[in-house]
Coordinates of C-alpha atoms in Angstrom, one line a residue:
M201 CA -0.1 -0.1 -0.1
G202 CA 1.1 3.4 -0.9
R203 CA 1.9 6.1 1.7
W204 CA 0.5 9.8 1.4
Y205 CA 1.1 12.7 2.6
K206 CA -2.0 15.3 2.7
R207 CA -2.6 18.5 3.4
S208 CA -6.3 20.2 3.0
V209 CA -7.9 23.8 3.5
L210 CA -11.3 23.8 4.8
Q211 CA -12.4 26.8 2.3
E212 CA -10.6 24.9 -0.6
E213 CA -12.3 21.9 0.0
Q214 CA -16.0 24.0 -0.2
R215 CA -14.5 25.7 -3.5
L216 CA -13.3 22.2 -4.5
Y217 CA -16.9 20.7 -4.3
S218 CA -18.8 23.6 -5.7
R219 CA -16.3 23.3 -8.8
A220 CA -16.5 19.7 -8.8
V221 CA -20.6 19.6 -9.1
K222 CA -20.7 22.0 -12.0
A223 CA -18.4 19.7 -14.2
R224 CA -19.4 17.1 -16.6
A225 CA -18.4 13.5 -16.3
L226 CA -15.0 12.5 -17.8
P227 CA -15.1 8.5 -18.0
G228 CA -13.5 7.0 -15.2
Q229 CA -12.6 10.2 -13.3
A230 CA -14.9 10.6 -10.0
F231 CA -14.5 11.1 -6.2
K232 CA -14.9 7.9 -4.3
F233 CA -15.1 7.7 -0.3
S234 CA -15.6 5.1 1.7
D235 CA -17.4 4.7 4.8
S236 CA -14.3 3.4 6.8
V237 CA -12.4 6.8 6.5
S238 CA -12.9 10.3 7.7
L239 CA -11.1 12.6 6.1
T240 CA -10.5 16.0 7.4
G241 CA -12.5 15.5 10.8
G242 CA -15.1 13.8 9.0
Y243 CA -15.7 16.9 6.5
F244 CA -16.1 15.0 3.3
K245 CA -17.8 12.2 4.9
D246 CA -20.8 14.7 5.3
L247 CA -20.2 16.8 2.8
F248 CA -20.3 13.9 -0.1
E249 CA -23.3 11.9 0.4
V250 CA -23.3 10.5 -2.8
S251 CA -20.4 8.0 -4.0
D252 CA -19.5 9.4 -7.4
V253 CA -18.8 13.7 -8.4
P254 CA -17.9 13.1 -11.7
I255 CA -15.1 15.9 -13.2
E256 CA -13.7 16.9 -16.2
G257 CA -12.1 20.0 -17.9
E258 CA -9.5 21.6 -15.7
L259 CA -10.5 18.9 -13.5
G260 CA -8.3 16.0 -13.8
S261 CA -7.0 12.6 -12.2
V262 CA -4.1 14.2 -9.9
C263 CA -3.8 11.4 -7.4
T264 CA -5.2 8.4 -5.7
M265 CA -5.2 8.4 -2.0
A266 CA -4.8 5.3 0.1
T267 CA -4.4 4.6 3.7
T268 CA -3.5 1.7 5.7
R269 CA -6.3 2.3 7.9
G270 CA -9.1 2.4 5.6
T271 CA -9.9 1.8 1.6
C272 CA -10.5 5.8 1.2
S273 CA -9.6 6.5 -2.7
I274 CA -9.9 9.3 -4.6
L275 CA -9.7 9.2 -8.3
L276 CA -9.0 13.3 -9.4
V277 CA -8.4 16.5 -8.2
L278 CA -7.7 19.6 -10.1
S279 CA -5.0 19.8 -12.5
S280 CA -4.7 23.2 -11.4
L281 CA -4.8 22.6 -7.5
V282 CA -1.6 25.3 -7.4
M283 CA -3.8 28.3 -8.7
Y284 CA -6.1 27.3 -5.6
G285 CA -3.6 26.6 -2.5
G286 CA -4.0 23.1 -2.6
F287 CA -6.6 20.5 -1.4
C288 CA -4.7 17.2 -1.9
D289 CA -0.8 17.6 -1.3
C290 CA -0.1 13.8 -2.2
Y291 CA 3.2 12.0 -2.2
E292 CA 3.2 8.6 -3.5
Y293 CA 5.3 5.5 -3.3
G294 CA 3.5 3.3 -5.0
D295 CA 3.8 -0.1 -4.0
F296 CA 7.3 0.7 -2.0
V297 CA 7.0 1.8 1.4
T298 CA 9.7 3.9 2.9
N299 CA 9.8 5.5 6.6
S300 CA 11.7 8.4 5.6
T301 CA 11.2 11.8 5.0
P302 CA 9.8 13.1 1.5
P303 CA 11.8 15.3 -0.7
P304 CA 10.4 19.0 -1.3
V305 CA 7.5 19.0 -3.0
S306 CA 5.2 21.6 -4.5
G307 CA 2.4 22.3 -6.1
F308 CA 0.2 19.6 -7.3
A309 CA 1.0 15.6 -6.4
L310 CA 2.2 13.9 -9.5
F311 CA 0.5 10.6 -10.7
E312 CA 1.3 7.7 -12.9
S313 CA -2.2 8.3 -15.2
Y314 CA -1.1 12.4 -16.1
Y315 CA -0.9 11.3 -19.8
N316 CA -3.8 8.4 -19.8
Y317 CA -5.9 11.0 -22.1
S318 CA -3.8 13.9 -23.5
C319 CA -0.9 11.4 -24.4
P320 CA -1.4 8.0 -24.0
Q321 CA 1.1 6.8 -26.4
A322 CA 3.7 8.6 -24.4
A323 CA 4.8 5.8 -22.0
S324 CA 5.4 3.3 -25.1
I325 CA 7.3 5.7 -27.2
V326 CA 9.7 5.8 -24.9
N327 CA 9.6 2.3 -24.1
D328 CA 10.4 1.7 -27.8
L329 CA 13.1 4.0 -28.1
V330 CA 15.1 3.1 -25.1
D331 CA 15.1 -0.5 -26.4
K332 CA 16.0 1.2 -29.8
I333 CA 19.0 3.2 -27.9
L334 CA 20.1 0.2 -25.6
A335 CA 20.3 -2.2 -28.9
A336 CA 22.7 0.2 -30.6
D337 CA 24.8 0.7 -27.4
L338 CA 24.0 -1.3 -24.3
N339 CA 26.6 1.3 -22.4
M340 CA 24.2 3.5 -22.5
A341 CA 21.8 2.3 -19.7
G342 CA 23.8 3.9 -16.9
G343 CA 24.2 7.1 -18.5
L344 CA 20.2 7.7 -19.3
Q345 CA 19.8 6.6 -15.8
R346 CA 21.8 9.1 -14.2
L347 CA 20.7 12.1 -16.5
H348 CA 17.5 11.8 -14.1
F349 CA 19.9 12.3 -11.1
H350 CA 21.8 15.1 -12.4
D351 CA 18.7 16.8 -13.3
C352 CA 16.9 16.5 -9.9
W353 CA 19.7 17.3 -7.8
V354 CA 20.0 20.7 -9.3
N355 CA 16.7 23.0 -8.9
G356 CA 14.6 19.6 -8.7
C357 CA 13.2 17.8 -11.5
D358 CA 12.8 20.1 -14.3
G359 CA 15.0 19.3 -17.2
S360 CA 17.5 22.1 -16.5
V361 CA 20.2 19.8 -17.1
L362 CA 19.2 19.5 -20.8
L363 CA 19.3 22.7 -21.6
N364 CA 22.0 24.8 -23.8
S365 CA 24.5 27.0 -22.8
T366 CA 24.1 30.5 -24.5
S367 CA 25.7 33.8 -24.8
H368 CA 24.3 34.7 -21.8
F369 CA 24.8 31.5 -19.5
V370 CA 27.2 28.8 -18.8
A371 CA 24.4 25.9 -18.4
E372 CA 24.1 22.8 -15.7
R373 CA 25.6 20.5 -18.5
D374 CA 28.8 22.2 -19.0
G375 CA 29.5 22.4 -15.4
F376 CA 32.6 20.7 -13.8
T377 CA 30.3 17.9 -12.0
N378 CA 28.7 17.1 -15.4
F379 CA 31.5 16.2 -16.9
M380 CA 30.5 12.7 -17.8
I381 CA 26.8 12.8 -18.4
R382 CA 25.9 10.9 -21.5
G383 CA 22.3 10.5 -23.0
I384 CA 21.1 14.3 -24.2
P385 CA 21.3 13.5 -27.7
E386 CA 19.1 10.2 -26.7
I387 CA 16.6 12.1 -25.2
D388 CA 16.3 14.6 -28.1
E389 CA 15.5 11.8 -30.0
I390 CA 12.6 10.9 -27.5
K391 CA 11.4 14.3 -27.6
A392 CA 11.2 14.5 -31.0
A393 CA 9.0 11.2 -31.5
I394 CA 6.8 12.2 -28.9
E395 CA 6.2 16.0 -29.9
D396 CA 5.2 14.3 -33.6
V397 CA 2.4 12.7 -31.9
C398 CA 1.4 15.0 -28.9
P399 CA 3.2 18.4 -29.5
G400 CA 3.5 20.6 -26.5
V401 CA 2.0 18.1 -23.9
V402 CA 4.9 16.2 -22.4
S403 CA 7.7 17.7 -20.5
C404 CA 11.3 16.9 -20.9
A405 CA 11.5 16.2 -16.8
D406 CA 9.0 13.6 -17.1
I407 CA 10.6 11.7 -20.0
L408 CA 14.1 11.7 -18.2
A409 CA 11.9 10.1 -15.3
L410 CA 10.3 7.2 -17.7
V411 CA 13.5 7.1 -19.4
A412 CA 15.7 6.5 -16.3
R413 CA 13.3 3.7 -15.1
D414 CA 12.9 1.8 -18.3
A415 CA 16.7 1.9 -18.9
T416 CA 17.5 0.4 -15.4
Y417 CA 14.9 -2.2 -15.9
K418 CA 15.8 -3.4 -19.0
V419 CA 19.4 -4.2 -17.8
G420 CA 17.9 -6.1 -15.1
G421 CA 17.3 -3.6 -12.2
P422 CA 13.9 -3.3 -10.5
W423 CA 10.8 -1.5 -11.9
W424 CA 9.2 1.2 -10.2
P425 CA 6.1 3.5 -10.9
V426 CA 7.1 6.8 -12.8
L427 CA 4.5 9.5 -11.3
L428 CA 4.2 12.1 -13.8
G429 CA 3.0 15.8 -14.2
R430 CA 6.5 17.4 -13.9
R431 CA 6.9 20.8 -15.9
D432 CA 10.3 22.3 -17.6
G433 CA 12.1 24.9 -15.7
F434 CA 13.6 27.7 -17.1
V435 CA 17.2 28.4 -15.2
S436 CA 20.0 26.4 -15.9
L437 CA 23.3 27.5 -14.3
A438 CA 26.8 25.4 -14.2
R439 CA 27.2 27.1 -10.7
N440 CA 24.3 25.8 -9.6
A441 CA 25.1 22.1 -10.6
D442 CA 29.0 22.5 -9.1
T443 CA 27.0 23.8 -5.7
N444 CA 24.8 21.0 -5.7
L445 CA 25.9 17.7 -7.2
P446 CA 28.1 15.6 -5.3
F447 CA 31.8 15.7 -6.5
P448 CA 33.7 12.7 -6.8
N449 CA 36.0 13.2 -3.9
L450 CA 33.6 13.5 -0.9
N451 CA 34.0 11.7 2.4
F452 CA 31.0 9.7 3.9
D453 CA 30.4 12.7 6.4
E454 CA 30.0 14.9 3.1
L455 CA 27.9 12.6 1.4
V456 CA 25.6 12.3 3.9
Q457 CA 25.4 16.3 4.0
N458 CA 24.9 16.0 0.4
F459 CA 22.2 14.1 0.5
A460 CA 20.5 15.5 3.5
A461 CA 20.0 18.7 1.4
K462 CA 17.7 16.6 -0.7
G463 CA 15.9 15.0 2.1
F464 CA 17.6 11.7 2.0
S465 CA 18.4 9.5 4.6
P466 CA 22.2 8.4 5.1
R467 CA 21.0 4.7 4.4
E468 CA 19.0 6.0 0.9
M469 CA 22.7 7.8 0.0
V470 CA 24.3 4.4 0.2
I471 CA 21.2 2.3 -1.7
L472 CA 21.4 4.9 -4.4
S473 CA 25.0 4.8 -4.8
G474 CA 24.0 1.4 -6.1
S475 CA 23.3 3.3 -9.5
H476 CA 27.1 2.8 -9.9
T477 CA 26.6 -1.0 -10.8
I478 CA 25.8 -0.2 -14.5
G479 CA 27.9 2.1 -17.0
R480 CA 31.2 3.9 -17.5
S481 CA 32.9 6.6 -16.1
H482 CA 35.6 9.3 -17.7
C483 CA 38.9 9.4 -15.5
N484 CA 38.3 12.8 -14.8
G485 CA 36.1 11.4 -11.9
I486 CA 38.2 8.9 -10.5
Q487 CA 41.7 11.0 -10.7
P488 CA 41.3 12.2 -7.4
Q489 CA 41.4 8.7 -5.5
L490 CA 44.1 7.9 -7.5
Y491 CA 46.5 10.9 -7.6
N492 CA 45.3 13.3 -4.9
F493 CA 43.4 11.2 -2.0
S494 CA 42.6 13.9 0.7
G495 CA 44.2 16.1 -0.8
I496 CA 47.7 14.8 -1.0
D497 CA 49.0 15.2 -4.2
D498 CA 50.5 11.8 -5.6
L499 CA 48.8 9.8 -2.7
T500 CA 46.4 7.2 -3.8
N501 CA 43.3 5.7 -1.5
P502 CA 45.3 3.3 0.9
A503 CA 41.9 1.4 1.1
L504 CA 42.0 0.6 -2.6
D505 CA 43.0 -3.2 -3.1
P506 CA 46.6 -2.8 -4.6
T507 CA 46.2 -4.7 -7.7
F508 CA 43.0 -2.8 -8.6
A509 CA 44.4 0.7 -8.1
A510 CA 47.4 0.0 -10.4
G511 CA 44.8 -1.2 -12.8
L512 CA 42.7 2.1 -12.5
R513 CA 46.2 3.7 -12.8
Q514 CA 47.0 2.4 -16.1
Q515 CA 43.5 3.1 -17.3
C516 CA 43.7 6.3 -16.0
P517 CA 47.4 7.9 -16.2
K518 CA 47.7 10.9 -14.7
G519 CA 46.0 14.4 -15.7
N520 CA 44.0 12.0 -18.4
K521 CA 40.6 13.1 -18.1
E522 CA 39.0 11.2 -21.2
N523 CA 39.8 7.7 -21.1
I524 CA 36.7 5.9 -20.2
V525 CA 36.6 3.1 -17.2
D526 CA 33.8 0.4 -16.4
M527 CA 32.2 1.3 -12.8
D528 CA 32.2 -2.7 -12.3
P529 CA 32.9 -5.8 -13.7
T530 CA 29.4 -6.2 -15.0
K531 CA 28.8 -2.7 -16.3
N532 CA 25.7 -3.4 -18.3
V533 CA 23.9 -5.7 -15.7
F534 CA 22.2 -3.9 -12.8
D535 CA 22.9 -6.1 -10.0
D536 CA 24.7 -6.1 -6.8
L537 CA 28.3 -6.9 -7.8
Y538 CA 29.1 -3.2 -7.1
F539 CA 28.6 -3.5 -3.3
K540 CA 30.8 -6.7 -3.4
E541 CA 33.5 -4.6 -5.3
V542 CA 33.5 -1.7 -2.8
L543 CA 33.6 -4.3 0.3
A544 CA 36.9 -5.6 -1.6
G545 CA 38.2 -2.1 -2.1
K546 CA 37.5 -2.2 -5.5
G547 CA 35.2 1.2 -5.7
V548 CA 36.0 3.1 -9.0
F549 CA 35.1 6.5 -7.3
S550 CA 36.3 8.0 -3.9
T551 CA 33.0 8.3 -2.8
D552 CA 32.5 4.7 -3.4
S553 CA 35.5 3.6 -1.0
A554 CA 34.0 6.6 1.3
L555 CA 30.8 4.2 1.8
I556 CA 32.4 1.5 4.3
T557 CA 34.5 3.8 6.0
N558 CA 31.0 4.4 8.5
P559 CA 30.0 1.7 10.5
L560 CA 26.1 2.9 9.0
G561 CA 27.6 2.7 5.6
L562 CA 29.4 -0.8 5.7
Q563 CA 26.1 -2.0 7.4
V564 CA 24.3 -0.9 4.4
V565 CA 26.8 -2.0 1.8
T566 CA 27.2 -5.5 3.4
E567 CA 23.6 -6.0 3.5
S568 CA 23.0 -4.9 -0.4
S569 CA 25.9 -7.1 -1.3
T570 CA 24.3 -10.3 0.3
P571 CA 21.5 -12.5 -1.8
G572 CA 17.9 -11.8 -1.0
S573 CA 18.6 -8.1 0.0
T574 CA 16.1 -5.6 -0.3
F575 CA 18.4 -3.5 -2.6
F576 CA 16.2 -3.8 -5.5
Q577 CA 12.9 -2.2 -3.4
E578 CA 14.9 0.2 -1.4
F579 CA 16.8 1.5 -5.0
A580 CA 13.3 1.8 -6.5
D581 CA 11.6 3.5 -3.4
A582 CA 14.4 6.1 -3.3
M583 CA 14.2 6.9 -7.4
V584 CA 10.4 7.4 -6.9
K585 CA 11.4 9.9 -3.7
M586 CA 14.2 11.4 -6.1
G587 CA 11.6 12.0 -8.8
N588 CA 9.4 14.4 -6.2
I589 CA 12.6 16.6 -5.3
E590 CA 11.4 20.8 -5.9
L591 CA 9.1 20.1 -8.6
L592 CA 7.4 22.7 -11.1
T593 CA 3.6 21.8 -11.6
G594 CA 0.4 23.2 -12.3
T595 CA 1.1 26.4 -14.3
S596 CA 4.5 26.6 -13.1
G597 CA 7.3 26.4 -15.8
E598 CA 6.5 25.1 -19.0
V599 CA 6.4 21.9 -21.4
R600 CA 9.4 22.9 -23.9
K601 CA 9.0 21.7 -27.5
H602 CA 12.6 21.2 -27.7
C603 CA 14.5 20.0 -24.5
Q604 CA 17.8 21.8 -25.2
F605 CA 15.7 25.5 -25.4
I606 CA 13.3 27.4 -23.6
N607 CA 10.3 28.0 -25.7

């Protein structure tokens, strides 16, 4: 059962009801309240004496509320909630439940069926093109997955990582911490295909979220519900990327601080680090661990396995930033081998090695490396949560026609 966070304001509930009863029916969209759950001190139970209040137009399905104490569900609410102060500020984990604090969320809740009427082909177009991209180069799975992280960690999940630099500003994608990102041309290809069918409907931010899930799943990773309804942002600055994204030389405490700023626990930080089980990296992010560990020139991380460290130095000679290294031996399979490699002193990044320098980090890495662990479910859980960071929804932002340019 999903976990939800709700805020209600009586005045806005009354306004919502007034608007809802005047609207015409849209198939499959209706309020449904059970007798077993009382919302807002019983207000809705008293107000809605009928079981269905159909809605349409600017009223649309925004969220499905579920509680562990009853069977109340709401298949509905305004697709313009942000204009009215908000009836339902929901945060869904689908089938995955977590006890952690939700990330900052603004405006509307997201929901899986956001494009069911406006662009029902969107998910299948993404799925088919991700298949095509991975068939041509399976190494792209890691890059496509990480684009979503690099987007959400800077200004929230607003597609800002995709914007081009201009004569007036240097964009996120050209920042130091985004030196290694891949997949932007592939996102452009997917966006163009969707625009041909549903022009001006599906945001680039939502495409990134769908692509990250599909790319992960297609190389053996978990499936998770992708909640939709994000809007694209207008601001993309390299300095924001370099301020927010974790540098590859952070220690454990610095990683915890970085993730806490986005609402994530130390455990979730370690779990999300498991994304390094797929893909490749440029030597740019590996050099600090080999030649400048702890800021000391020519010092290699002493925690690294000596043979592994020697191999890395061969692949990444000092000063070489362009060579590419596999993240783990099964770079095209999403599995738990990453955690086994970290325990063996074979983490590619300094941040990988840092995970086991703390008792909690060591515990999570050890647990995640064992057969039958909860790593896949926890990773899926964390990805849903990540997709809800600092959202632009409703009338905020825009839906870009081309992901690299503001309309």
